[in-house]
PDB file of C-alpha atoms in Angstrom:
ATOM      1  CA  MET D 200    -106.086-234.133 -42.254  1.00 74.00           C
ATOM      2  CA  GLN D 201    -102.595-235.825 -42.479  1.00 80.00           C
ATOM      3  CA  HIS D 202    -104.396-239.243 -42.816  1.00 83.00           C
ATOM      4  CA  LYS D 203    -106.485-237.937 -45.764  1.00 84.00           C
ATOM      5  CA  ILE D 204    -103.358-236.656 -47.280  1.00 84.00           C
ATOM      6  CA  GLU D 205    -101.599-240.069 -47.049  1.00 87.00           C
ATOM      7  CA  GLN D 206    -104.787-241.722 -48.330  1.00 88.00           C
ATOM      8  CA  PHE D 207    -104.759-239.573 -51.339  1.00 88.00           C
ATOM      9  CA  THR D 208    -101.114-240.011 -51.997  1.00 90.00           C
ATOM     10  CA  GLN D 209    -101.280-243.807 -51.782  1.00 92.00           C
ATOM     11  CA  HIS D 210    -104.233-244.024 -54.207  1.00 92.00           C
ATOM     12  CA  GLN D 211    -102.388-241.757 -56.530  1.00 92.00           C
ATOM     13  CA  ALA D 212     -99.245-243.849 -56.445  1.00 93.00           C
ATOM     14  CA  GLU D 213    -101.335-247.022 -56.960  1.00 95.00           C
ATOM     15  CA  PHE D 214    -103.122-245.582 -59.993  1.00 95.00           C
ATOM     16  CA  SER D 215     -99.995-244.334 -61.661  1.00 94.00           C
ATOM     17  CA  ALA D 216     -98.198-247.591 -61.061  1.00 95.00           C
ATOM     18  CA  GLY D 217    -101.168-249.526 -62.407  1.00 95.00           C
ATOM     19  CA  LEU D 218    -101.439-247.260 -65.507  1.00 96.00           C
ATOM     20  CA  HIS D 219     -97.784-247.817 -66.226  1.00 96.00           C
ATOM     21  CA  GLN D 220     -98.209-251.618 -66.044  1.00 96.00           C
ATOM     22  CA  LEU D 221    -101.250-251.211 -68.421  1.00 96.00           C
ATOM     23  CA  GLU D 222     -99.081-249.390 -70.860  1.00 96.00           C
ATOM     24  CA  THR D 223     -96.400-252.020 -70.523  1.00 96.00           C
ATOM     25  CA  LEU D 224     -98.870-254.657 -71.348  1.00 97.00           C
ATOM     26  CA  ASP D 225    -100.193-252.823 -74.357  1.00 96.00           C
ATOM     27  CA  LYS D 226     -96.612-252.480 -75.678  1.00 97.00           C
ATOM     28  CA  GLU D 227     -96.146-256.263 -75.184  1.00 97.00           C
ATOM     29  CA  ILE D 228     -99.379-257.341 -76.940  1.00 97.00           C
ATOM     30  CA  ASP D 229     -98.433-254.976 -79.742  1.00 97.00           C
ATOM     31  CA  ARG D 230     -95.014-256.673 -80.021  1.00 97.00           C
ATOM     32  CA  GLN D 231     -96.570-260.126 -79.942  1.00 97.00           C
ATOM     33  CA  ASN D 232     -98.969-259.351 -82.760  1.00 97.00           C
ATOM     34  CA  LYS D 233     -96.077-258.181 -84.915  1.00 97.00           C
ATOM     35  CA  ILE D 234     -94.539-261.670 -84.201  1.00 96.00           C
ATOM     36  CA  ILE D 235     -97.667-263.240 -85.361  1.00 96.00           C
ATOM     37  CA  LEU D 236     -97.523-261.145 -88.605  1.00 96.00           C
ATOM     38  CA  ALA D 237     -93.907-262.263 -89.220  1.00 95.00           C
ATOM     39  CA  LEU D 238     -94.882-265.870 -88.599  1.00 95.00           C
ATOM     40  CA  ASP D 239     -97.655-265.584 -91.017  1.00 94.00           C
ATOM     41  CA  ASN D 240     -95.329-264.485 -93.679  1.00 94.00           C
ATOM     42  CA  GLU D 241     -92.919-267.325 -92.813  1.00 92.00           C
ATOM     43  CA  ILE D 242     -95.700-269.868 -93.126  1.00 92.00           C
ATOM     44  CA  ALA D 243     -96.868-268.530 -96.325  1.00 91.00           C
ATOM     45  CA  GLU D 244     -93.337-268.554 -97.757  1.00 90.00           C
ATOM     46  CA  PHE D 245     -92.761-272.084 -96.705  1.00 87.00           C
ATOM     47  CA  GLU D 246     -96.002-273.237 -98.170  1.00 86.00           C
ATOM     48  CA  GLU D 247     -94.967-271.627-101.480  1.00 86.00           C
ATOM     49  CA  GLN D 248     -91.616-273.287-101.270  1.00 82.00           C
ATOM     50  CA  GLY D 249     -93.224-276.585-100.621  1.00 77.00           C
ATOM     51  CA  LYS D 250     -95.596-276.353-103.482  1.00 78.00           C
ATOM     52  CA  ALA D 251     -92.701-275.398-105.769  1.00 74.00           C
ATOM     53  CA  THR D 252     -90.718-278.481-104.828  1.00 75.00           C
ATOM     54  CA  ASN D 253     -93.699-280.757-105.484  1.00 64.00           C
ATOM     55  CA  GLY D 254     -94.252-279.065-108.854  1.00 59.00           C
ATOM     56  CA  GLN D 255     -90.819-279.957-110.149  1.00 56.00           C
ATOM     57  CA  ALA D 256     -90.361-282.639-112.884  1.00 48.00           C
ATOM     58  CA  LEU D 257     -88.479-284.624-110.219  1.00 51.00           C
ATOM     59  CA  PRO D 258     -89.975-283.794-106.830  1.00 58.00           C
ATOM     60  CA  ASP D 259     -87.419-283.591-103.992  1.00 64.00           C
ATOM     61  CA  SER D 260     -89.138-285.301-101.151  1.00 74.00           C
ATOM     62  CA  GLU D 261     -86.304-284.480 -98.802  1.00 78.00           C
ATOM     63  CA  LEU D 262     -86.434-280.839 -99.596  1.00 80.00           C
ATOM     64  CA  PHE D 263     -90.178-280.806 -99.377  1.00 76.00           C
ATOM     65  CA  MET D 264     -90.204-282.378 -95.821  1.00 84.00           C
ATOM     66  CA  LYS D 265     -87.550-279.764 -94.869  1.00 85.00           C
ATOM     67  CA  TYR D 266     -90.058-276.873 -95.876  1.00 83.00           C
ATOM     68  CA  TYR D 267     -92.947-278.835 -94.409  1.00 84.00           C
ATOM     69  CA  SER D 268     -91.128-279.326 -91.074  1.00 89.00           C
ATOM     70  CA  LYS D 269     -90.343-275.640 -90.886  1.00 90.00           C
ATOM     71  CA  GLU D 270     -93.857-274.814 -91.755  1.00 90.00           C
ATOM     72  CA  ARG D 271     -95.243-276.881 -88.819  1.00 92.00           C
ATOM     73  CA  GLU D 272     -92.713-275.531 -86.476  1.00 93.00           C
ATOM     74  CA  ALA D 273     -93.713-271.840 -87.394  1.00 93.00           C
ATOM     75  CA  ARG D 274     -97.367-272.738 -87.075  1.00 94.00           C
ATOM     76  CA  ASP D 275     -96.725-274.444 -83.629  1.00 95.00           C
ATOM     77  CA  LYS D 276     -94.874-271.177 -82.604  1.00 95.00           C
ATOM     78  CA  ARG D 277     -97.665-269.096 -83.796  1.00 95.00           C
ATOM     79  CA  ALA D 278    -100.200-270.996 -81.875  1.00 96.00           C
ATOM     80  CA  GLY D 279     -97.997-270.445 -78.656  1.00 96.00           C
ATOM     81  CA  VAL D 280     -97.846-266.791 -79.369  1.00 96.00           C
ATOM     82  CA  ARG D 281    -101.601-266.592 -79.798  1.00 96.00           C
ATOM     83  CA  GLN D 282    -102.118-268.274 -76.478  1.00 96.00           C
ATOM     84  CA  PHE D 283     -99.588-265.877 -74.829  1.00 97.00           C
ATOM     85  CA  ILE D 284    -101.464-262.880 -76.367  1.00 97.00           C
ATOM     86  CA  LYS D 285    -104.834-264.185 -75.005  1.00 95.00           C
ATOM     87  CA  GLN D 286    -103.259-264.514 -71.520  1.00 95.00           C
ATOM     88  CA  LEU D 287    -101.872-260.984 -71.887  1.00 96.00           C
ATOM     89  CA  GLN D 288    -105.309-259.515 -73.018  1.00 95.00           C
ATOM     90  CA  HIS D 289    -106.887-261.374 -69.998  1.00 94.00           C
ATOM     91  CA  ASN D 290    -104.422-259.849 -67.689  1.00 95.00           C
ATOM     92  CA  ARG D 291    -105.129-256.364 -69.283  1.00 96.00           C
ATOM     93  CA  GLU D 292    -108.747-256.673 -68.735  1.00 95.00           C
ATOM     94  CA  CYS D 293    -108.180-257.713 -64.965  1.00 94.00           C
ATOM     95  CA  LEU D 294    -105.866-254.745 -64.593  1.00 96.00           C
ATOM     96  CA  THR D 295    -108.398-252.334 -66.216  1.00 95.00           C
ATOM     97  CA  LEU D 296    -110.981-253.326 -63.584  1.00 95.00           C
ATOM     98  CA  ASP D 297    -108.571-252.887 -60.819  1.00 95.00           C
ATOM     99  CA  LEU D 298    -107.761-249.649 -62.067  1.00 96.00           C
ATOM    100  CA  SER D 299    -111.319-248.540 -62.371  1.00 95.00           C
ATOM    101  CA  GLU D 300    -111.707-249.269 -58.691  1.00 95.00           C
ATOM    102  CA  THR D 301    -108.565-247.423 -57.871  1.00 95.00           C
ATOM    103  CA  LYS D 302    -109.679-244.544 -60.016  1.00 95.00           C
ATOM    104  CA  ARG D 303    -113.011-244.355 -57.834  1.00 94.00           C
ATOM    105  CA  ARG D 304    -111.116-244.502 -54.695  1.00 93.00           C
ATOM    106  CA  LEU D 305    -108.655-241.898 -55.745  1.00 94.00           C
ATOM    107  CA  ILE D 306    -111.373-239.340 -56.829  1.00 93.00           C
ATOM    108  CA  HIS D 307    -113.216-239.953 -53.517  1.00 92.00           C
ATOM    109  CA  ALA D 308    -110.000-239.356 -51.697  1.00 91.00           C
ATOM    110  CA  HIS D 309    -109.237-236.080 -53.456  1.00 88.00           C
ATOM    111  CA  SER D 310    -112.743-234.830 -52.778  1.00 87.00           C
ATOM    112  CA  ASP D 311    -112.611-235.655 -49.216  1.00 85.00           C
ATOM    113  CA  LEU D 312    -109.188-234.124 -48.967  1.00 84.00           C
ATOM    114  CA  VAL D 313    -110.174-230.936 -50.652  1.00 79.00           C
ATOM    115  CA  GLU D 314    -113.515-230.781 -48.861  1.00 79.00           C
ATOM    116  CA  SER D 315    -111.754-231.138 -45.526  1.00 78.00           C
ATOM    117  CA  ALA D 316    -109.132-228.505 -46.422  1.00 71.00           C
ATOM    118  CA  GLY D 317    -111.697-226.100 -47.510  1.00 66.00           C
ATOM    119  CA  GLU D 318    -113.961-226.469 -44.370  1.00 68.00           C
ATOM    120  CA  LYS D 319    -110.879-225.965 -42.156  1.00 70.00           C
ATOM    121  CA  ILE D 320    -109.824-222.793 -43.935  1.00 65.00           C
ATOM    122  CA  ILE D 321    -113.442-221.538 -43.995  1.00 67.00           C
ATOM    123  CA  ASP D 322    -113.803-222.127 -40.277  1.00 69.00           C
ATOM    124  CA  GLU D 323    -110.702-220.209 -39.676  1.00 71.00           C
ATOM    125  CA  ILE D 324    -111.761-217.210 -41.877  1.00 68.00           C
ATOM    126  CA  THR D 325    -115.311-217.211 -40.517  1.00 72.00           C
ATOM    127  CA  THR D 326    -113.926-216.990 -37.008  1.00 76.00           C
ATOM    128  CA  GLN D 327    -111.801-214.090 -38.005  1.00 74.00           C
ATOM    129  CA  ILE D 328    -114.325-212.098 -39.938  1.00 73.00           C
ATOM    130  CA  CYS D 329    -117.661-212.721 -38.217  1.00 74.00           C
ATOM    131  CA  GLN D 330    -117.458-209.757 -35.778  1.00 81.00           C
ATOM    132  CA  PRO D 331    -115.954-207.355 -38.239  1.00 78.00           C
ATOM    133  CA  LEU D 332    -118.582-208.427 -40.921  1.00 74.00           C
ATOM    134  CA  ALA D 333    -121.517-207.927 -38.573  1.00 78.00           C
ATOM    135  CA  ASN D 334    -120.252-204.447 -37.745  1.00 82.00           C
ATOM    136  CA  ALA D 335    -119.731-203.705 -41.487  1.00 77.00           C
ATOM    137  CA  LEU D 336    -123.181-205.012 -42.438  1.00 73.00           C
ATOM    138  CA  GLN D 337    -124.837-202.897 -39.576  1.00 79.00           C
ATOM    139  CA  ALA D 338    -122.965-199.751 -40.740  1.00 81.00           C
ATOM    140  CA  ILE D 339    -123.955-200.370 -44.336  1.00 78.00           C
ATOM    141  CA  SER D 340    -127.679-201.067 -43.433  1.00 76.00           C
ATOM    142  CA  LEU D 341    -127.739-197.644 -41.470  1.00 79.00           C
ATOM    143  CA  SER D 342    -126.098-195.484 -44.095  1.00 83.00           C
ATOM    144  CA  GLU D 343    -128.305-193.123 -45.983  1.00 83.00           C
ATOM    145  CA  GLY D 344    -126.596-193.809 -49.275  1.00 84.00           C
ATOM    146  CA  PHE D 345    -127.487-197.463 -48.891  1.00 80.00           C
ATOM    147  CA  LYS D 346    -131.075-196.701 -47.977  1.00 82.00           C
ATOM    148  CA  ALA D 347    -131.497-194.488 -50.993  1.00 85.00           C
ATOM    149  CA  ASP D 348    -130.053-197.075 -53.331  1.00 82.00           C
ATOM    150  CA  LEU D 349    -132.339-199.659 -51.752  1.00 79.00           C
ATOM    151  CA  ARG D 350    -135.467-197.512 -52.439  1.00 84.00           C
ATOM    152  CA  ASN D 351    -134.478-196.966 -55.965  1.00 85.00           C
ATOM    153  CA  ARG D 352    -134.115-200.672 -56.562  1.00 82.00           C
ATOM    154  CA  GLU D 353    -137.500-201.209 -54.738  1.00 81.00           C
ATOM    155  CA  ASN D 354    -139.098-198.695 -57.258  1.00 84.00           C
ATOM    156  CA  ILE D 355    -137.575-200.242 -60.231  1.00 81.00           C
ATOM    157  CA  LEU D 356    -138.525-203.806 -59.296  1.00 79.00           C
ATOM    158  CA  ARG D 357    -141.850-202.817 -57.598  1.00 83.00           C
ATOM    159  CA  LYS D 358    -141.300-204.952 -54.644  1.00 82.00           C
ATOM    160  CA  ASN D 359    -139.850-204.781 -51.137  1.00 85.00           C
ATOM    161  CA  ILE D 360    -136.280-205.948 -50.623  1.00 81.00           C
ATOM    162  CA  ASP D 361    -134.941-207.179 -47.384  1.00 83.00           C
ATOM    163  CA  PRO D 362    -131.966-204.920 -46.639  1.00 78.00           C
ATOM    164  CA  LEU D 363    -129.884-207.703 -44.716  1.00 75.00           C
ATOM    165  CA  ASP D 364    -130.549-210.331 -47.382  1.00 81.00           C
ATOM    166  CA  PHE D 365    -129.512-207.880 -50.018  1.00 80.00           C
ATOM    167  CA  ILE D 366    -126.147-206.979 -48.428  1.00 78.00           C
ATOM    168  CA  LEU D 367    -125.444-210.758 -47.774  1.00 78.00           C
ATOM    169  CA  THR D 368    -126.161-211.519 -51.409  1.00 82.00           C
ATOM    170  CA  LEU D 369    -123.682-208.831 -52.536  1.00 77.00           C
ATOM    171  CA  PHE D 370    -121.289-210.105 -49.966  1.00 77.00           C
ATOM    172  CA  MET D 371    -121.452-213.746 -51.102  1.00 76.00           C
ATOM    173  CA  GLN D 372    -121.047-212.598 -54.881  1.00 76.00           C
ATOM    174  CA  LYS D 373    -117.903-210.906 -53.932  1.00 74.00           C
ATOM    175  CA  LEU D 374    -116.750-213.738 -51.706  1.00 70.00           C
ATOM    176  CA  GLU D 375    -117.313-216.203 -54.639  1.00 67.00           C
ATOM    177  CA  GLN D 376    -115.346-214.063 -57.074  1.00 66.00           C
ATOM    178  CA  LYS D 377    -112.265-214.018 -54.679  1.00 65.00           C
ATOM    179  CA  GLY D 378    -112.739-217.374 -53.126  1.00 60.00           C
ATOM    180  CA  VAL D 379    -110.428-219.470 -55.113  1.00 56.00           C
ATOM    181  CA  LYS D 380    -107.610-216.782 -54.989  1.00 59.00           C
ATOM    182  CA  LEU D 381    -108.172-216.577 -51.109  1.00 57.00           C
ATOM    183  CA  LEU D 382    -107.896-220.323 -50.555  1.00 54.00           C
ATOM    184  CA  ASN D 383    -104.866-220.604 -52.637  1.00 55.00           C
ATOM    185  CA  GLN D 384    -103.214-217.776 -50.662  1.00 58.00           C
ATOM    186  CA  LYS D 385    -104.339-219.331 -47.326  1.00 54.00           C
ATOM    187  CA  ASP D 386    -103.160-222.722 -48.042  1.00 54.00           C
ATOM    188  CA  PRO D 387    -101.075-223.098 -51.389  1.00 55.00           C
ATOM    189  CA  SER D 388    -100.245-226.700 -50.671  1.00 60.00           C
ATOM    190  CA  ILE D 389    -103.785-227.602 -51.679  1.00 59.00           C
ATOM    191  CA  LEU D 390    -102.757-227.085 -55.178  1.00 59.00           C
ATOM    192  CA  VAL D 391    -100.177-229.973 -54.848  1.00 66.00           C
ATOM    193  CA  TYR D 392    -102.869-232.463 -54.264  1.00 75.00           C
ATOM    194  CA  LYS D 393    -104.566-232.395 -57.537  1.00 82.00           C
ATOM    195  CA  LEU D 394    -106.023-235.003 -60.048  1.00 86.00           C
ATOM    196  CA  ASP D 395    -104.351-235.763 -63.477  1.00 88.00           C
ATOM    197  CA  PHE D 396    -107.578-235.857 -65.579  1.00 88.00           C
ATOM    198  CA  GLU D 397    -105.642-236.795 -68.693  1.00 90.00           C
ATOM    199  CA  GLN D 398    -104.442-240.012 -66.880  1.00 90.00           C
ATOM    200  CA  LEU D 399    -107.910-240.686 -65.309  1.00 92.00           C
ATOM    201  CA  ASP D 400    -109.630-240.479 -68.843  1.00 92.00           C
ATOM    202  CA  LYS D 401    -107.408-243.388 -69.954  1.00 92.00           C
ATOM    203  CA  ILE D 402    -109.458-245.743 -67.632  1.00 94.00           C
ATOM    204  CA  PRO D 403    -113.162-246.206 -68.301  1.00 91.00           C
ATOM    205  CA  ASP D 404    -115.677-245.413 -65.560  1.00 92.00           C
ATOM    206  CA  ILE D 405    -117.169-248.831 -64.551  1.00 90.00           C
ATOM    207  CA  SER D 406    -119.789-249.145 -61.883  1.00 90.00           C
ATOM    208  CA  PRO D 407    -119.133-251.586 -59.061  1.00 89.00           C
ATOM    209  CA  ILE D 408    -121.919-253.793 -60.150  1.00 91.00           C
ATOM    210  CA  LYS D 409    -120.625-253.957 -63.750  1.00 91.00           C
ATOM    211  CA  ALA D 410    -117.167-254.532 -62.580  1.00 90.00           C
ATOM    212  CA  GLN D 411    -118.293-257.581 -60.517  1.00 90.00           C
ATOM    213  CA  GLN D 412    -120.122-258.950 -63.543  1.00 91.00           C
ATOM    214  CA  LEU D 413    -117.123-258.520 -65.776  1.00 91.00           C
ATOM    215  CA  ARG D 414    -114.846-260.164 -63.132  1.00 89.00           C
ATOM    216  CA  GLN D 415    -117.088-263.155 -62.932  1.00 89.00           C
ATOM    217  CA  ALA D 416    -117.079-263.393 -66.775  1.00 90.00           C
ATOM    218  CA  LEU D 417    -113.299-263.319 -66.800  1.00 88.00           C
ATOM    219  CA  LYS D 418    -113.063-266.095 -64.145  1.00 86.00           C
ATOM    220  CA  GLN D 419    -115.571-268.290 -66.178  1.00 82.00           C
ATOM    221  CA  GLY D 420    -113.473-267.906 -69.323  1.00 71.00           C
ATOM    222  CA  GLU D 421    -110.191-268.959 -67.599  1.00 67.00           C
TER     223      GLU D 421
END
């Protein structure tokens, strides 16, 4: 059980860290895109200034070359920023694929943990209630009130009802109604190991086959 708790905790930490890294990448991509917009404005301004210089009665070649040089410098800088954004987007796609795999492992670890905890608790409860339950079922089945109620139900439904099956059905309904409360009281620590579905929804569900295809495409595009 401890091993499963450690696995879940590890996958949860990996997913949270990866998600934080993804958010950091998104912010950086957004920042670089704003730099692109600023450079676009600079380039347009240098172009206009260069045209205005050429359009003068006495063109100033030195001033024109100054604006032209600044324009080329801004264009080169913009090209570098675009290349950087391309690399950031590539990293983001790779990280998203990694997170989709971590997401699958996290969900599986959570299911395994809760299932194991539930089985352990149910085994303990079953051991404790088996004999008292058998005694109670026998007492109920032999009571005149139960027999009368069962006959009335058979008359209404116009079919025979197995007494033991009927009692067990009622018992399971009651158990289901109180099951979650009972489990929480038995082992409140289970509530600590829960999934953050808001975080999980930030990462798309990608099948292993599809993820492999996407990774291959990313490698070919490098």
